[in-house]
Amino acid sequence: MKVLLAPMEGLADAYLREILSNAAGYDLITSEFVRIVDQLLPKRTFFDQVPELKNNSQTSNGTPVRVQLLGNHPEMMASNALRATELGSFGIDLNFGCPSKTVNKSKGGAVMLTDPESIYQTVSAVHSALPPTQPLSAKMRLGYEDSTLMMECAQAIADGGAQAITIHARTKSQGYTPPAYWHLVKHISDKLDIEKTINGDIWTLADAHQALKDSGCDNVMIGRGAIKNPKLADCIKKNQDKTAQWSQTAPLVKHFWMSITQEMSNRYCAGRLKQWLNYLKDQYPEAEALFVSVRRLTDINDIQPYIEAL
Ligand SMILES: Cc1cc2nc3c(=O)[nH]c(=O)nc-3n(C[C@H](O)[C@H](O)[C@H](O)COP(=O)(O)O)c2cc1C
């Protein structure tokens, strides 16, 4: 069983991917989506969005990072996929689950789940463009409004040539509202002969066990659960139900703050810190106290003393 870190646009950026991959062992990390419209993106766009490409598409501890592409134009997806792999990406992942209104309006992301043929065209174009050594995977939801086409969509992904599929066990309409319908994924996993990963609402070791059992999948992908409990991947891999102490998590927050304040434009740093603390506060009272202290602060110099005190 593999444990994968989920792509999370605007949340699991390269800074957090670096911290999380050092905090727990992941078999694979998928990047935030790179949006493809009607052009071959310049190399610098890939390097900006997925800086790990400069390190052989790995975080510093050697965890492989796979570029995720989002778009509905088969030829453009294919040429950009090839470019991403030439720049070093460890394979390509395709996004068929993004619920964003803007993305769906331009017929990308989850709306493609209403048209399995468009999924097939995209996957097969990318598959034909990539060298056979490059792994191709795709991530889908159970559907757009409902799950009536889930099997056709999953089949289109497999028939298009993807070797692996991740299923976020909710429709686009269900958003992120619990529960995740792991048992529905069993219909897909029973039928498809490719590597299958279950995703959605895996917050604990017990959730991981249940999700694997209900869905019949091979692997788990964790997203917000890893943001809230940075050791969750280790718990799942080692089958040990231990939440990290705040004393183990606080240094990660400190490290994150140091990286972003050194490298990111100052005006984004406070927001990024608060975004992470907003998840950690449900797990640790100390994180909640820190969140309350910095909640109204925007200047990094005002926040700095709180971080130094950690
Ligand atoms: C802030 C945020 C950004 C996301 N961005 C992406 C993305 O870029 N690509 C993608 O396939 N899924 C994206 N997702 C969906 C997650 O990968 C995952 O499917 C979802 O969060 C459910 O898993 P979880 O319950 O473990 O968080 C995003 C989710 C969140 C919360």
mmCIF file of C-alpha atoms and ligand atoms in Angstrom:
data_model
loop_
_atom_site.group_PDB
_atom_site.id
_atom_site.type_symbol
_atom_site.label_atom_id
_atom_site.label_comp_id
_atom_site.label_asym_id
_atom_site.label_seq_id
_atom_site.Cartn_x
_atom_site.Cartn_y
_atom_site.Cartn_z
ATOM 1 C CA MET A 1 0.000 0.000 0.000
ATOM 2 C CA LYS A 2 1.268 3.432 -0.943
ATOM 3 C CA VAL A 3 0.487 6.720 0.778
ATOM 4 C CA LEU A 4 0.251 9.701 -1.551
ATOM 5 C CA LEU A 5 0.057 13.390 -0.693
ATOM 6 C CA ALA A 6 -2.886 15.044 -2.453
ATOM 7 C CA PRO A 7 -2.531 18.025 -4.767
ATOM 8 C CA MET A 8 -3.935 21.116 -3.041
ATOM 9 C CA GLU A 9 -3.775 24.321 -5.019
ATOM 10 C CA GLY A 10 -2.917 27.334 -2.883
ATOM 11 C CA LEU A 11 -2.335 25.147 0.191
ATOM 12 C CA ALA A 12 0.206 22.383 -0.459
ATOM 13 C CA ASP A 13 2.682 24.574 -2.324
ATOM 14 C CA ALA A 14 6.326 23.647 -2.702
ATOM 15 C CA TYR A 15 7.172 25.062 0.755
ATOM 16 C CA LEU A 16 4.602 22.931 2.523
ATOM 17 C CA ARG A 17 5.319 19.900 0.327
ATOM 18 C CA GLU A 18 8.936 20.134 1.458
ATOM 19 C CA ILE A 19 7.976 20.327 5.143
ATOM 20 C CA LEU A 20 5.372 17.558 4.934
ATOM 21 C CA SER A 21 7.594 15.176 2.990
ATOM 22 C CA ASN A 22 10.276 15.526 5.637
ATOM 23 C CA ALA A 23 7.769 15.061 8.453
ATOM 24 C CA ALA A 24 6.411 11.767 7.106
ATOM 25 C CA GLY A 25 7.184 9.338 4.325
ATOM 26 C CA TYR A 26 5.140 9.640 1.141
ATOM 27 C CA ASP A 27 5.490 7.362 -1.838
ATOM 28 C CA LEU A 28 4.445 10.123 -4.206
ATOM 29 C CA ILE A 29 3.408 13.769 -4.131
ATOM 30 C CA THR A 30 1.206 15.341 -6.799
ATOM 31 C CA SER A 31 1.773 19.027 -7.498
ATOM 32 C CA GLU A 32 -0.917 21.703 -7.465
ATOM 33 C CA PHE A 33 -2.572 21.765 -10.873
ATOM 34 C CA VAL A 34 -0.921 23.604 -13.730
ATOM 35 C CA ARG A 35 -3.684 25.062 -15.891
ATOM 36 C CA ILE A 36 -3.385 24.420 -19.618
ATOM 37 C CA VAL A 37 -5.490 26.489 -21.991
ATOM 38 C CA ASP A 38 -4.303 26.994 -25.557
ATOM 39 C CA GLN A 39 -0.534 27.225 -25.516
ATOM 40 C CA LEU A 40 2.636 25.393 -24.707
ATOM 41 C CA LEU A 41 3.623 26.953 -21.403
ATOM 42 C CA PRO A 42 7.099 28.417 -21.093
ATOM 43 C CA LYS A 43 9.560 26.325 -19.102
ATOM 44 C CA ARG A 44 9.762 28.977 -16.390
ATOM 45 C CA THR A 45 6.039 28.557 -15.624
ATOM 46 C CA PHE A 46 6.619 24.908 -14.794
ATOM 47 C CA PHE A 47 9.693 25.748 -12.710
ATOM 48 C CA ASP A 48 7.782 28.510 -10.872
ATOM 49 C CA GLN A 49 4.808 26.301 -10.086
ATOM 50 C CA VAL A 50 6.730 23.116 -9.394
ATOM 51 C CA PRO A 51 10.213 24.150 -8.224
ATOM 52 C CA GLU A 52 11.026 20.535 -7.342
ATOM 53 C CA LEU A 53 11.600 20.043 -11.090
ATOM 54 C CA LYS A 54 14.984 21.699 -10.533
ATOM 55 C CA ASN A 55 15.804 18.924 -8.081
ATOM 56 C CA ASN A 56 15.081 15.979 -10.355
ATOM 57 C CA SER A 57 11.380 16.323 -9.473
ATOM 58 C CA GLN A 58 11.976 15.389 -5.855
ATOM 59 C CA THR A 59 11.674 17.090 -2.500
ATOM 60 C CA SER A 60 14.969 17.347 -0.627
ATOM 61 C CA ASN A 61 14.510 13.917 0.980
ATOM 62 C CA GLY A 62 14.004 12.257 -2.399
ATOM 63 C CA THR A 63 10.197 12.001 -2.467
ATOM 64 C CA PRO A 64 9.053 11.977 -6.117
ATOM 65 C CA VAL A 65 6.823 14.834 -7.243
ATOM 66 C CA ARG A 66 4.471 14.456 -10.192
ATOM 67 C CA VAL A 67 3.180 17.453 -12.130
ATOM 68 C CA GLN A 68 -0.600 17.642 -12.398
ATOM 69 C CA LEU A 69 -2.136 19.227 -15.502
ATOM 70 C CA LEU A 70 -5.660 20.563 -15.814
ATOM 71 C CA GLY A 71 -7.268 21.298 -19.166
ATOM 72 C CA ASN A 72 -9.502 19.891 -21.867
ATOM 73 C CA HIS A 73 -7.574 20.469 -25.077
ATOM 74 C CA PRO A 74 -6.043 17.065 -25.897
ATOM 75 C CA GLU A 75 -3.173 18.318 -28.100
ATOM 76 C CA MET A 76 -2.240 21.116 -25.707
ATOM 77 C CA MET A 77 -2.398 18.759 -22.746
ATOM 78 C CA ALA A 78 -0.179 16.330 -24.646
ATOM 79 C CA SER A 79 2.486 18.879 -25.616
ATOM 80 C CA ASN A 80 2.575 20.370 -22.117
ATOM 81 C CA ALA A 81 2.737 16.902 -20.559
ATOM 82 C CA LEU A 82 5.718 16.090 -22.726
ATOM 83 C CA ARG A 83 7.368 19.367 -21.763
ATOM 84 C CA ALA A 84 6.790 18.745 -18.044
ATOM 85 C CA THR A 85 8.397 15.317 -18.280
ATOM 86 C CA GLU A 86 11.299 16.695 -20.329
ATOM 87 C CA LEU A 87 11.828 19.150 -17.492
ATOM 88 C CA GLY A 88 12.053 16.176 -15.160
ATOM 89 C CA SER A 89 8.543 15.520 -13.854
ATOM 90 C CA PHE A 90 8.131 12.043 -12.447
ATOM 91 C CA GLY A 91 5.223 11.177 -14.734
ATOM 92 C CA ILE A 92 2.049 13.199 -15.245
ATOM 93 C CA ASP A 93 -1.247 13.363 -13.395
ATOM 94 C CA LEU A 94 -4.425 14.680 -15.036
ATOM 95 C CA ASN A 95 -7.093 16.562 -13.103
ATOM 96 C CA PHE A 96 -10.726 15.589 -13.673
ATOM 97 C CA GLY A 97 -12.051 16.807 -10.354
ATOM 98 C CA CYS A 98 -11.507 20.532 -9.904
ATOM 99 C CA PRO A 99 -14.802 22.133 -8.751
ATOM 100 C CA SER A 100 -13.791 25.756 -9.493
ATOM 101 C CA LYS A 101 -16.489 27.692 -11.359
ATOM 102 C CA THR A 102 -13.967 29.431 -13.608
ATOM 103 C CA VAL A 103 -12.252 26.167 -14.506
ATOM 104 C CA ASN A 104 -15.545 24.330 -15.108
ATOM 105 C CA LYS A 105 -16.897 27.201 -17.218
ATOM 106 C CA SER A 106 -14.005 26.717 -19.595
ATOM 107 C CA LYS A 107 -14.816 22.977 -19.651
ATOM 108 C CA GLY A 108 -11.892 21.788 -17.539
ATOM 109 C CA GLY A 109 -11.753 19.875 -14.257
ATOM 110 C CA ALA A 110 -14.867 18.201 -12.806
ATOM 111 C CA VAL A 111 -17.201 19.243 -15.630
ATOM 112 C CA MET A 112 -15.374 16.765 -17.870
ATOM 113 C CA LEU A 113 -17.010 14.023 -15.787
ATOM 114 C CA THR A 114 -20.215 14.754 -17.722
ATOM 115 C CA ASP A 115 -18.444 13.759 -20.940
ATOM 116 C CA PRO A 116 -16.378 10.547 -20.594
ATOM 117 C CA GLU A 117 -15.356 10.808 -24.260
ATOM 118 C CA SER A 118 -13.551 14.106 -23.551
ATOM 119 C CA ILE A 119 -11.710 12.360 -20.722
ATOM 120 C CA TYR A 120 -10.732 9.514 -23.029
ATOM 121 C CA GLN A 121 -9.498 11.940 -25.715
ATOM 122 C CA THR A 122 -7.368 13.834 -23.226
ATOM 123 C CA VAL A 123 -5.882 10.791 -21.504
ATOM 124 C CA SER A 124 -5.099 9.019 -24.757
ATOM 125 C CA ALA A 125 -3.515 12.123 -26.333
ATOM 126 C CA VAL A 126 -1.253 12.532 -23.309
ATOM 127 C CA HIS A 127 -0.510 8.819 -23.199
ATOM 128 C CA SER A 128 0.532 8.804 -26.875
ATOM 129 C CA ALA A 129 2.799 11.825 -26.372
ATOM 130 C CA LEU A 130 4.686 10.501 -23.358
ATOM 131 C CA PRO A 131 7.582 8.088 -23.559
ATOM 132 C CA PRO A 132 6.444 4.660 -22.314
ATOM 133 C CA THR A 133 8.731 4.975 -19.282
ATOM 134 C CA GLN A 134 6.707 7.918 -17.938
ATOM 135 C CA PRO A 135 3.882 6.943 -15.591
ATOM 136 C CA LEU A 136 0.505 8.521 -16.355
ATOM 137 C CA SER A 137 -2.209 8.836 -13.722
ATOM 138 C CA ALA A 138 -5.492 10.689 -13.397
ATOM 139 C CA LYS A 139 -7.580 11.942 -10.505
ATOM 140 C CA MET A 140 -11.356 12.072 -10.668
ATOM 141 C CA ARG A 141 -14.389 12.671 -8.490
ATOM 142 C CA LEU A 142 -17.418 10.362 -8.570
ATOM 143 C CA GLY A 143 -19.168 12.711 -10.957
ATOM 144 C CA TYR A 144 -20.356 16.258 -11.502
ATOM 145 C CA GLU A 145 -23.974 16.534 -10.293
ATOM 146 C CA ASP A 146 -24.315 12.825 -9.521
ATOM 147 C CA SER A 147 -22.347 9.606 -9.875
ATOM 148 C CA THR A 148 -24.229 7.999 -12.777
ATOM 149 C CA LEU A 149 -21.250 8.277 -15.146
ATOM 150 C CA MET A 150 -18.523 7.336 -12.676
ATOM 151 C CA MET A 151 -17.845 3.936 -14.244
ATOM 152 C CA GLU A 152 -17.681 5.350 -17.780
ATOM 153 C CA CYS A 153 -15.273 8.069 -16.625
ATOM 154 C CA ALA A 154 -13.007 5.641 -14.787
ATOM 155 C CA GLN A 155 -13.086 3.290 -17.772
ATOM 156 C CA ALA A 156 -12.177 6.185 -20.091
ATOM 157 C CA ILE A 157 -9.145 6.891 -17.918
ATOM 158 C CA ALA A 158 -8.019 3.263 -18.062
ATOM 159 C CA ASP A 159 -8.792 2.855 -21.784
ATOM 160 C CA GLY A 160 -6.921 6.080 -22.515
ATOM 161 C CA GLY A 161 -3.771 4.462 -21.169
ATOM 162 C CA ALA A 162 -3.400 5.714 -17.585
ATOM 163 C CA GLN A 163 -1.624 3.238 -15.325
ATOM 164 C CA ALA A 164 -3.142 4.615 -12.155
ATOM 165 C CA ILE A 165 -6.303 6.343 -10.989
ATOM 166 C CA THR A 166 -7.158 8.261 -7.829
ATOM 167 C CA ILE A 167 -10.787 8.652 -6.912
ATOM 168 C CA HIS A 168 -11.965 11.406 -4.579
ATOM 169 C CA ALA A 169 -15.108 9.678 -3.378
ATOM 170 C CA ARG A 170 -17.523 12.588 -3.826
ATOM 171 C CA THR A 171 -19.188 14.361 -6.706
ATOM 172 C CA LYS A 172 -18.426 17.952 -7.604
ATOM 173 C CA SER A 173 -21.816 18.955 -6.154
ATOM 174 C CA GLN A 174 -20.908 17.330 -2.852
ATOM 175 C CA GLY A 175 -17.873 19.607 -2.672
ATOM 176 C CA TYR A 176 -15.943 18.754 0.470
ATOM 177 C CA THR A 177 -18.947 17.966 2.651
ATOM 178 C CA PRO A 178 -18.638 14.714 4.617
ATOM 179 C CA PRO A 179 -19.076 11.854 4.171
ATOM 180 C CA ALA A 180 -16.877 10.547 1.382
ATOM 181 C CA TYR A 181 -18.586 7.615 -0.345
ATOM 182 C CA TRP A 182 -15.681 5.144 -0.251
ATOM 183 C CA HIS A 183 -17.971 2.152 -0.833
ATOM 184 C CA LEU A 184 -19.094 3.505 -4.238
ATOM 185 C CA VAL A 185 -15.508 3.329 -5.433
ATOM 186 C CA LYS A 186 -15.660 -0.461 -5.006
ATOM 187 C CA HIS A 187 -17.657 -0.629 -8.265
ATOM 188 C CA ILE A 188 -14.720 0.985 -10.034
ATOM 189 C CA SER A 189 -11.954 -0.920 -8.279
ATOM 190 C CA ASP A 190 -13.641 -4.271 -8.931
ATOM 191 C CA LYS A 191 -13.722 -3.552 -12.636
ATOM 192 C CA LEU A 192 -10.459 -1.752 -13.411
ATOM 193 C CA ASP A 193 -7.173 -3.502 -13.737
ATOM 194 C CA ILE A 194 -4.948 -0.478 -13.032
ATOM 195 C CA GLU A 195 -3.500 0.865 -9.775
ATOM 196 C CA LYS A 196 -6.274 2.426 -7.690
ATOM 197 C CA THR A 197 -6.028 5.020 -4.947
ATOM 198 C CA ILE A 198 -8.834 6.095 -2.636
ATOM 199 C CA ASN A 199 -9.091 9.723 -1.530
ATOM 200 C CA GLY A 200 -11.407 11.857 0.562
ATOM 201 C CA ASP A 201 -11.871 12.362 4.301
ATOM 202 C CA ILE A 202 -9.006 10.179 5.476
ATOM 203 C CA TRP A 203 -8.140 11.934 8.750
ATOM 204 C CA THR A 204 -6.948 9.022 10.884
ATOM 205 C CA LEU A 205 -5.380 5.575 10.691
ATOM 206 C CA ALA A 206 -8.828 4.054 11.253
ATOM 207 C CA ASP A 207 -10.198 6.083 8.312
ATOM 208 C CA ALA A 208 -7.398 4.770 6.103
ATOM 209 C CA HIS A 209 -8.201 1.168 7.030
ATOM 210 C CA GLN A 210 -11.916 1.689 6.453
ATOM 211 C CA ALA A 211 -11.414 3.544 3.165
ATOM 212 C CA LEU A 212 -9.193 0.773 1.803
ATOM 213 C CA LYS A 213 -11.647 -1.895 2.937
ATOM 214 C CA ASP A 214 -14.774 -0.169 1.599
ATOM 215 C CA SER A 215 -13.262 0.910 -1.714
ATOM 216 C CA GLY A 216 -11.103 -2.104 -2.517
ATOM 217 C CA CYS A 217 -8.324 0.278 -3.603
ATOM 218 C CA ASP A 218 -4.588 -0.401 -3.397
ATOM 219 C CA ASN A 219 -3.436 2.936 -1.974
ATOM 220 C CA VAL A 220 -4.582 5.988 -0.050
ATOM 221 C CA MET A 221 -4.138 9.661 -0.886
ATOM 222 C CA ILE A 222 -4.355 12.125 1.986
ATOM 223 C CA GLY A 223 -4.900 15.851 1.693
ATOM 224 C CA ARG A 224 -6.300 17.991 4.496
ATOM 225 C CA GLY A 225 -5.612 15.199 7.009
ATOM 226 C CA ALA A 226 -1.886 15.608 6.341
ATOM 227 C CA ILE A 227 -2.113 19.374 6.782
ATOM 228 C CA LYS A 228 -3.850 18.911 10.125
ATOM 229 C CA ASN A 229 -1.623 16.054 11.309
ATOM 230 C CA PRO A 230 1.740 16.138 9.502
ATOM 231 C CA LYS A 231 2.599 12.641 10.792
ATOM 232 C CA LEU A 232 -0.548 10.999 9.432
ATOM 233 C CA ALA A 233 1.262 9.390 6.498
ATOM 234 C CA ASP A 234 3.700 7.730 8.906
ATOM 235 C CA CYS A 235 0.858 6.516 11.126
ATOM 236 C CA ILE A 236 -0.759 4.889 8.098
ATOM 237 C CA LYS A 237 2.442 3.398 6.708
ATOM 238 C CA LYS A 238 3.619 2.053 10.069
ATOM 239 C CA ASN A 239 0.092 1.099 11.164
ATOM 240 C CA GLN A 240 0.583 2.990 14.429
ATOM 241 C CA ASP A 241 -2.114 5.274 15.738
ATOM 242 C CA LYS A 242 0.068 8.074 17.091
ATOM 243 C CA THR A 243 -0.573 11.763 16.630
ATOM 244 C CA ALA A 244 2.538 13.896 16.720
ATOM 245 C CA GLN A 245 2.968 16.001 19.837
ATOM 246 C CA TRP A 246 2.915 19.767 19.430
ATOM 247 C CA SER A 247 6.612 19.702 20.412
ATOM 248 C CA GLN A 248 7.242 17.744 17.189
ATOM 249 C CA THR A 249 4.949 19.884 15.047
ATOM 250 C CA ALA A 250 5.997 23.354 16.264
ATOM 251 C CA PRO A 251 9.485 23.061 14.653
ATOM 252 C CA LEU A 252 7.763 22.329 11.336
ATOM 253 C CA VAL A 253 5.745 25.530 11.646
ATOM 254 C CA LYS A 254 8.933 27.423 12.498
ATOM 255 C CA HIS A 255 10.737 25.930 9.520
ATOM 256 C CA PHE A 256 7.809 26.750 7.227
ATOM 257 C CA TRP A 257 7.746 30.340 8.445
ATOM 258 C CA MET A 258 11.500 30.703 7.903
ATOM 259 C CA SER A 259 11.263 29.387 4.330
ATOM 260 C CA ILE A 260 8.327 31.533 3.306
ATOM 261 C CA THR A 261 9.608 34.737 4.878
ATOM 262 C CA GLN A 262 12.964 34.245 3.174
ATOM 263 C CA GLU A 263 11.641 33.397 -0.257
ATOM 264 C CA MET A 264 8.062 34.600 -0.675
ATOM 265 C CA SER A 265 6.760 38.127 -1.084
ATOM 266 C CA ASN A 266 6.125 39.404 2.460
ATOM 267 C CA ARG A 267 2.518 40.275 1.785
ATOM 268 C CA TYR A 268 1.586 36.593 1.367
ATOM 269 C CA CYS A 269 3.424 35.180 4.391
ATOM 270 C CA ALA A 270 0.922 35.991 7.138
ATOM 271 C CA GLY A 271 -1.910 34.503 5.086
ATOM 272 C CA ARG A 272 -0.009 31.305 4.359
ATOM 273 C CA LEU A 273 0.866 30.824 8.038
ATOM 274 C CA LYS A 274 -2.697 31.428 9.189
ATOM 275 C CA GLN A 275 -4.022 29.064 6.543
ATOM 276 C CA TRP A 276 -1.929 26.217 7.965
ATOM 277 C CA LEU A 277 -2.640 27.133 11.601
ATOM 278 C CA ASN A 278 -6.323 27.078 10.775
ATOM 279 C CA TYR A 279 -5.978 23.309 10.173
ATOM 280 C CA LEU A 280 -3.490 22.657 12.998
ATOM 281 C CA LYS A 281 -5.676 24.410 15.567
ATOM 282 C CA ASP A 282 -8.205 21.569 15.442
ATOM 283 C CA GLN A 283 -5.462 19.144 16.430
ATOM 284 C CA TYR A 284 -3.373 21.166 18.908
ATOM 285 C CA PRO A 285 -4.535 23.683 21.563
ATOM 286 C CA GLU A 286 -1.113 25.387 21.222
ATOM 287 C CA ALA A 287 -1.750 25.956 17.538
ATOM 288 C CA GLU A 288 -5.128 27.416 18.375
ATOM 289 C CA ALA A 289 -3.511 29.837 20.846
ATOM 290 C CA LEU A 290 -0.965 30.844 18.220
ATOM 291 C CA PHE A 291 -3.698 31.258 15.624
ATOM 292 C CA VAL A 292 -5.656 33.540 17.954
ATOM 293 C CA SER A 293 -2.530 35.615 18.681
ATOM 294 C CA VAL A 294 -1.588 36.195 15.051
ATOM 295 C CA ARG A 295 -5.071 36.224 13.554
ATOM 296 C CA ARG A 296 -5.200 39.998 13.092
ATOM 297 C CA LEU A 297 -1.540 40.505 12.270
ATOM 298 C CA THR A 298 -0.363 41.007 8.704
ATOM 299 C CA ASP A 299 3.183 42.348 9.091
ATOM 300 C CA ILE A 300 5.793 39.609 9.298
ATOM 301 C CA ASN A 301 7.764 41.623 11.885
ATOM 302 C CA ASP A 302 4.772 41.539 14.214
ATOM 303 C CA ILE A 303 4.375 37.790 13.758
ATOM 304 C CA GLN A 304 8.068 36.931 14.076
ATOM 305 C CA PRO A 305 8.246 37.070 17.937
ATOM 306 C CA TYR A 306 5.406 34.567 18.233
ATOM 307 C CA ILE A 307 7.249 32.163 15.970
ATOM 308 C CA GLU A 308 10.533 32.649 17.809
ATOM 309 C CA ALA A 309 8.756 31.767 21.047
ATOM 310 C CA LEU A 310 7.726 28.373 19.701
HETATM 311 C C1 LIG B 1 -7.304 23.901 -0.890
HETATM 312 C C2 LIG B 1 -7.465 22.719 -1.789
HETATM 313 C C3 LIG B 1 -6.907 22.732 -3.048
HETATM 314 C C4 LIG B 1 -7.044 21.613 -3.903
HETATM 315 N N1 LIG B 1 -6.401 21.619 -5.119
HETATM 316 C C5 LIG B 1 -6.432 20.501 -5.891
HETATM 317 C C6 LIG B 1 -5.652 20.404 -7.090
HETATM 318 O O1 LIG B 1 -4.885 21.314 -7.457
HETATM 319 N N2 LIG B 1 -5.777 19.264 -7.837
HETATM 320 C C7 LIG B 1 -6.580 18.233 -7.448
HETATM 321 O O2 LIG B 1 -6.650 17.222 -8.152
HETATM 322 N N3 LIG B 1 -7.281 18.274 -6.308
HETATM 323 C C8 LIG B 1 -7.210 19.369 -5.526
HETATM 324 N N4 LIG B 1 -7.874 19.385 -4.332
HETATM 325 C C9 LIG B 1 -8.611 18.179 -3.882
HETATM 326 C C10 LIG B 1 -7.692 17.293 -3.005
HETATM 327 O O3 LIG B 1 -6.612 16.796 -3.772
HETATM 328 C C11 LIG B 1 -8.471 16.117 -2.418
HETATM 329 O O4 LIG B 1 -9.047 15.402 -3.462
HETATM 330 C C12 LIG B 1 -9.574 16.582 -1.462
HETATM 331 O O5 LIG B 1 -9.081 17.565 -0.566
HETATM 332 C C13 LIG B 1 -10.132 15.404 -0.655
HETATM 333 O O6 LIG B 1 -9.121 14.783 0.078
HETATM 334 P P1 LIG B 1 -8.918 15.067 1.661
HETATM 335 O O7 LIG B 1 -10.249 14.855 2.312
HETATM 336 O O8 LIG B 1 -7.860 14.091 2.081
HETATM 337 O O9 LIG B 1 -8.485 16.495 1.801
HETATM 338 C C14 LIG B 1 -7.771 20.485 -3.472
HETATM 339 C C15 LIG B 1 -8.341 20.482 -2.202
HETATM 340 C C16 LIG B 1 -8.192 21.567 -1.346
HETATM 341 C C17 LIG B 1 -8.789 21.501 0.041
#
